[in-house]
Amino acid sequence: GLERAAPTRGWMGDVVLGAIEVFTGRGSGVSGGLKGQAAGWIAEQVLQKVDGQVEAGLYALDPATLDKLKGSGQRVATLPAAAAASGPVLVLVHGTFVDTSSTFTKLWTEHPARVRELFARYGNRIFGLDHPTMGASPIANALTLVQALPKGQPVRLHLLTHSRGGLVAEVLARMAHRKSVSAADFAFFEGDALAGQRRELQDLAREVAARDIRIERVVRVACPARGTLLASKRLDAYLSVLRWALQLAHVPVAPALVDLLAEVARCRADPTLIPGIAAMMPEAPVLRWLNEAPAPIAGELLVVAGDLRGDGVGSWVKTLLADAFYWGDNDFVVHTRAMYAGSPRAGGAAFLLDQGGSVTHFNYFANERTAGAITDALPGAIVAAATSTAAGATAAAEGAA
C-alpha cells in the first residue's frame, strides 16, 4: 500500500497522493466545487493559456534541433510547391496541452541519428503542425493543415501523430479520400450545438476538393481513436492525469498553466466547455463518424499502442487509475484498446503494442522500441503483408485486453 511505497515515494508518490485527492474529492478545499459562471470563466482561461502556446500553422523543421515553433520565423504560409513536387512530405501532429516541440523533442534528443536519417529520406521535407488543442475541434485543426497546402499539384502526405493529433490525421485522411460531405456525414452532427462542426466539415470538404491531397501513410501513436474514458464526465480526473503524465515524462509545462489546470480539475468544469476535450469523449460525434466509415479509405496505417506494466511505484499508480476509470490496460492517459480504432485502410495496417514499466503516454518517442518502429515506418512500407485493418485491429485489441 501507500505505506510500503513511502520510502521511495519522492515526486511520484506526491503525484499519487494528488491522484487520490482528485478521485476521492478529499483535499480540494472546495465543497461541491465552483459551478456555473465561475467554472466557465476558469475553463475559458485554460483555453486561452493552453492554446496561446501556439500560433496555428505549418512550420519547417530543422534536423539539428526542435525548438519552440511559435515566433521562430519557420512558419510557412503555404507549403512550397517545389517541396510538394519533390516527393512525400512528412508532417508531425501533436496532442493535447502541448505543441510540436514538447511532444516530439525526445526524438531529436534521444535518437538524433534516426532524425538525421528521416530528414535524409524525406529530403528535408519535414514540417510540424502547431495547432490549438483545447478550443478547436480536430476538424478545425485538419482545416488549418489543408489551408497551408498548395493548389494545382499533387501533395503526398505522411503524418506522424501523437495522442489527439491522431484524430486530426483521421479526419483529414477520411476527407481526402471522399473529397466531399453528404447527408450521411451530417447525420453524425445533428442539432444546434454541433452547427459549428457541420460548418467546419463543409469548409474542410471545400478546401480539400480544391487540392489534390493524397494521405499515403499515417503513423498514429497512442491515439484515443474511440475516446478516453477520463474525458467522459470526469474532466477533473482527465486534466489531472494529463498533468501527471506530462510531468512524469519531463515535458515542459508552464507553472501558470499547471495552476489553471488544477483549478479546472478542482471546479469539476463541464467537458463541453472545452471543445478540444469534448472531441475525445467516447460518445463524441466526430469519433462515431470516424469509426463508422462505410468503406476503407486510401493509405496505410501504423498504430503504436502502449500499456504500462511493471513493478514499483509506476505499477500501483497504474492500478489506481485502471481500477478507478479504465477497467483495462492503459498508458496513464488513453485506454489501450481505444488506440486500435479508426477508419479501416485500403492499403492495410500494422499494429505495435509496447508494454513495460517505462511505457507512458509521453514516452513513446524516447523508448527505443517504439521510436525505432516509428522512424523505420517513415517513409518505408508500413505493411509488409496485406492485412485487413479490421481483422488486425480486432486481434491486436483482444491481445491487449
mmCIF file of N, CA, C and O in Angstrom, residues 303 305 329 336-337 340-341 349-353 355 387-401:
data_model
loop_
_atom_site.group_PDB
_atom_site.id
_atom_site.type_symbol
_atom_site.label_atom_id
_atom_site.label_comp_id
_atom_site.label_asym_id
_atom_site.label_seq_id
_atom_site.Cartn_x
_atom_site.Cartn_y
_atom_site.Cartn_z
ATOM 1 N N VAL A 303 -0.399 1.701 -36.193
ATOM 2 C CA VAL A 303 -0.877 2.055 -34.866
ATOM 3 C C VAL A 303 0.175 1.639 -33.843
ATOM 4 O O VAL A 303 0.557 0.466 -33.784
ATOM 5 N N ALA A 305 0.609 1.404 -29.933
ATOM 6 C CA ALA A 305 -0.169 1.416 -28.701
ATOM 7 C C ALA A 305 0.727 1.066 -27.524
ATOM 8 O O ALA A 305 1.809 0.489 -27.699
ATOM 9 N N ASP A 329 -6.240 -2.092 -19.654
ATOM 10 C CA ASP A 329 -4.885 -1.600 -19.874
ATOM 11 C C ASP A 329 -4.889 -0.165 -20.386
ATOM 12 O O ASP A 329 -5.781 0.244 -21.136
ATOM 13 N N THR A 336 -5.805 1.393 -23.737
ATOM 14 C CA THR A 336 -5.058 0.743 -24.814
ATOM 15 C C THR A 336 -5.970 0.293 -25.951
ATOM 16 O O THR A 336 -5.652 0.479 -27.131
ATOM 17 N N ARG A 337 -7.098 -0.288 -25.611
ATOM 18 C CA ARG A 337 -7.993 -0.786 -26.661
ATOM 19 C C ARG A 337 -8.486 0.351 -27.555
ATOM 20 O O ARG A 337 -8.744 0.142 -28.752
ATOM 21 N N TYR A 340 -6.721 1.290 -31.049
ATOM 22 C CA TYR A 340 -6.768 0.471 -32.260
ATOM 23 C C TYR A 340 -7.916 0.832 -33.202
ATOM 24 O O TYR A 340 -8.043 0.230 -34.270
ATOM 25 N N ALA A 341 -8.757 1.762 -32.835
ATOM 26 C CA ALA A 341 -9.950 2.062 -33.622
ATOM 27 C C ALA A 341 -9.615 3.031 -34.767
ATOM 28 O O ALA A 341 -8.460 3.322 -35.049
ATOM 29 N N ALA A 349 -2.901 -2.190 -42.576
ATOM 30 C CA ALA A 349 -2.440 -1.585 -41.338
ATOM 31 C C ALA A 349 -1.553 -2.551 -40.584
ATOM 32 O O ALA A 349 -1.625 -3.759 -40.758
ATOM 33 N N ALA A 350 -0.702 -1.995 -39.740
ATOM 34 C CA ALA A 350 0.141 -2.775 -38.845
ATOM 35 C C ALA A 350 -0.043 -2.221 -37.445
ATOM 36 O O ALA A 350 -0.382 -1.044 -37.262
ATOM 37 N N PHE A 351 0.187 -3.076 -36.442
ATOM 38 C CA PHE A 351 -0.078 -2.699 -35.061
ATOM 39 C C PHE A 351 1.093 -3.113 -34.180
ATOM 40 O O PHE A 351 1.561 -4.235 -34.252
ATOM 41 N N LEU A 352 1.555 -2.180 -33.363
ATOM 42 C CA LEU A 352 2.638 -2.463 -32.428
ATOM 43 C C LEU A 352 2.166 -2.122 -31.026
ATOM 44 O O LEU A 352 1.773 -0.978 -30.759
ATOM 45 N N LEU A 353 2.214 -3.098 -30.127
ATOM 46 C CA LEU A 353 1.884 -2.876 -28.725
ATOM 47 C C LEU A 353 3.157 -2.944 -27.904
ATOM 48 O O LEU A 353 3.866 -3.953 -27.928
ATOM 49 N N GLN A 355 4.748 -2.771 -24.061
ATOM 50 C CA GLN A 355 4.368 -2.935 -22.666
ATOM 51 C C GLN A 355 5.611 -2.866 -21.787
ATOM 52 O O GLN A 355 6.678 -3.338 -22.178
ATOM 53 N N THR A 387 -2.869 -7.014 -44.798
ATOM 54 C CA THR A 387 -3.650 -7.480 -43.658
ATOM 55 C C THR A 387 -4.869 -6.596 -43.534
ATOM 56 O O THR A 387 -4.762 -5.384 -43.623
ATOM 57 N N SER A 388 -5.981 -7.211 -43.308
ATOM 58 C CA SER A 388 -7.198 -6.438 -43.127
ATOM 59 C C SER A 388 -7.084 -5.568 -41.898
ATOM 60 O O SER A 388 -6.725 -6.042 -40.830
ATOM 61 N N THR A 389 -7.368 -4.272 -42.066
ATOM 62 C CA THR A 389 -7.325 -3.365 -40.930
ATOM 63 C C THR A 389 -8.280 -3.817 -39.826
ATOM 64 O O THR A 389 -7.919 -3.876 -38.663
ATOM 65 N N ALA A 390 -9.486 -4.176 -40.207
ATOM 66 C CA ALA A 390 -10.458 -4.555 -39.201
ATOM 67 C C ALA A 390 -10.025 -5.811 -38.460
ATOM 68 O O ALA A 390 -10.084 -5.882 -37.230
ATOM 69 N N ALA A 391 -9.553 -6.829 -39.200
ATOM 70 C CA ALA A 391 -9.132 -8.074 -38.559
ATOM 71 C C ALA A 391 -7.899 -7.843 -37.691
ATOM 72 O O ALA A 391 -7.796 -8.361 -36.589
ATOM 73 N N GLY A 392 -6.956 -7.038 -38.211
ATOM 74 C CA GLY A 392 -5.750 -6.746 -37.443
ATOM 75 C C GLY A 392 -6.053 -5.999 -36.177
ATOM 76 O O GLY A 392 -5.493 -6.272 -35.113
ATOM 77 N N ALA A 393 -6.964 -5.037 -36.262
ATOM 78 C CA ALA A 393 -7.315 -4.241 -35.080
ATOM 79 C C ALA A 393 -7.997 -5.106 -34.044
ATOM 80 O O ALA A 393 -7.719 -4.995 -32.842
ATOM 81 N N THR A 394 -8.879 -6.019 -34.500
ATOM 82 C CA THR A 394 -9.588 -6.875 -33.552
ATOM 83 C C THR A 394 -8.609 -7.792 -32.823
ATOM 84 O O THR A 394 -8.656 -7.944 -31.606
ATOM 85 N N ALA A 395 -7.692 -8.392 -33.587
ATOM 86 C CA ALA A 395 -6.728 -9.292 -32.972
ATOM 87 C C ALA A 395 -5.819 -8.551 -32.000
ATOM 88 O O ALA A 395 -5.529 -9.036 -30.907
ATOM 89 N N ALA A 396 -5.366 -7.369 -32.416
ATOM 90 C CA ALA A 396 -4.472 -6.594 -31.550
ATOM 91 C C ALA A 396 -5.179 -6.157 -30.287
ATOM 92 O O ALA A 396 -4.623 -6.220 -29.186
ATOM 93 N N ALA A 397 -6.422 -5.705 -30.431
ATOM 94 C CA ALA A 397 -7.169 -5.255 -29.258
ATOM 95 C C ALA A 397 -7.440 -6.398 -28.300
ATOM 96 O O ALA A 397 -7.349 -6.256 -27.091
ATOM 97 N N GLU A 398 -7.754 -7.585 -28.859
ATOM 98 C CA GLU A 398 -8.000 -8.735 -27.987
ATOM 99 C C GLU A 398 -6.733 -9.139 -27.255
ATOM 100 O O GLU A 398 -6.763 -9.508 -26.077
ATOM 101 N N GLY A 399 -5.595 -9.001 -27.932
ATOM 102 C CA GLY A 399 -4.339 -9.330 -27.281
ATOM 103 C C GLY A 399 -3.980 -8.344 -26.192
ATOM 104 O O GLY A 399 -3.289 -8.691 -25.237
ATOM 105 N N ALA A 400 -4.447 -7.095 -26.347
ATOM 106 C CA ALA A 400 -4.142 -6.067 -25.353
ATOM 107 C C ALA A 400 -5.097 -6.077 -24.193
ATOM 108 O O ALA A 400 -4.848 -5.449 -23.181
ATOM 109 N N ALA A 401 -6.230 -6.741 -24.354
ATOM 110 C CA ALA A 401 -7.277 -6.680 -23.322
ATOM 111 C C ALA A 401 -6.856 -7.405 -22.059
ATOM 112 O O ALA A 401 -6.056 -8.303 -22.082
#
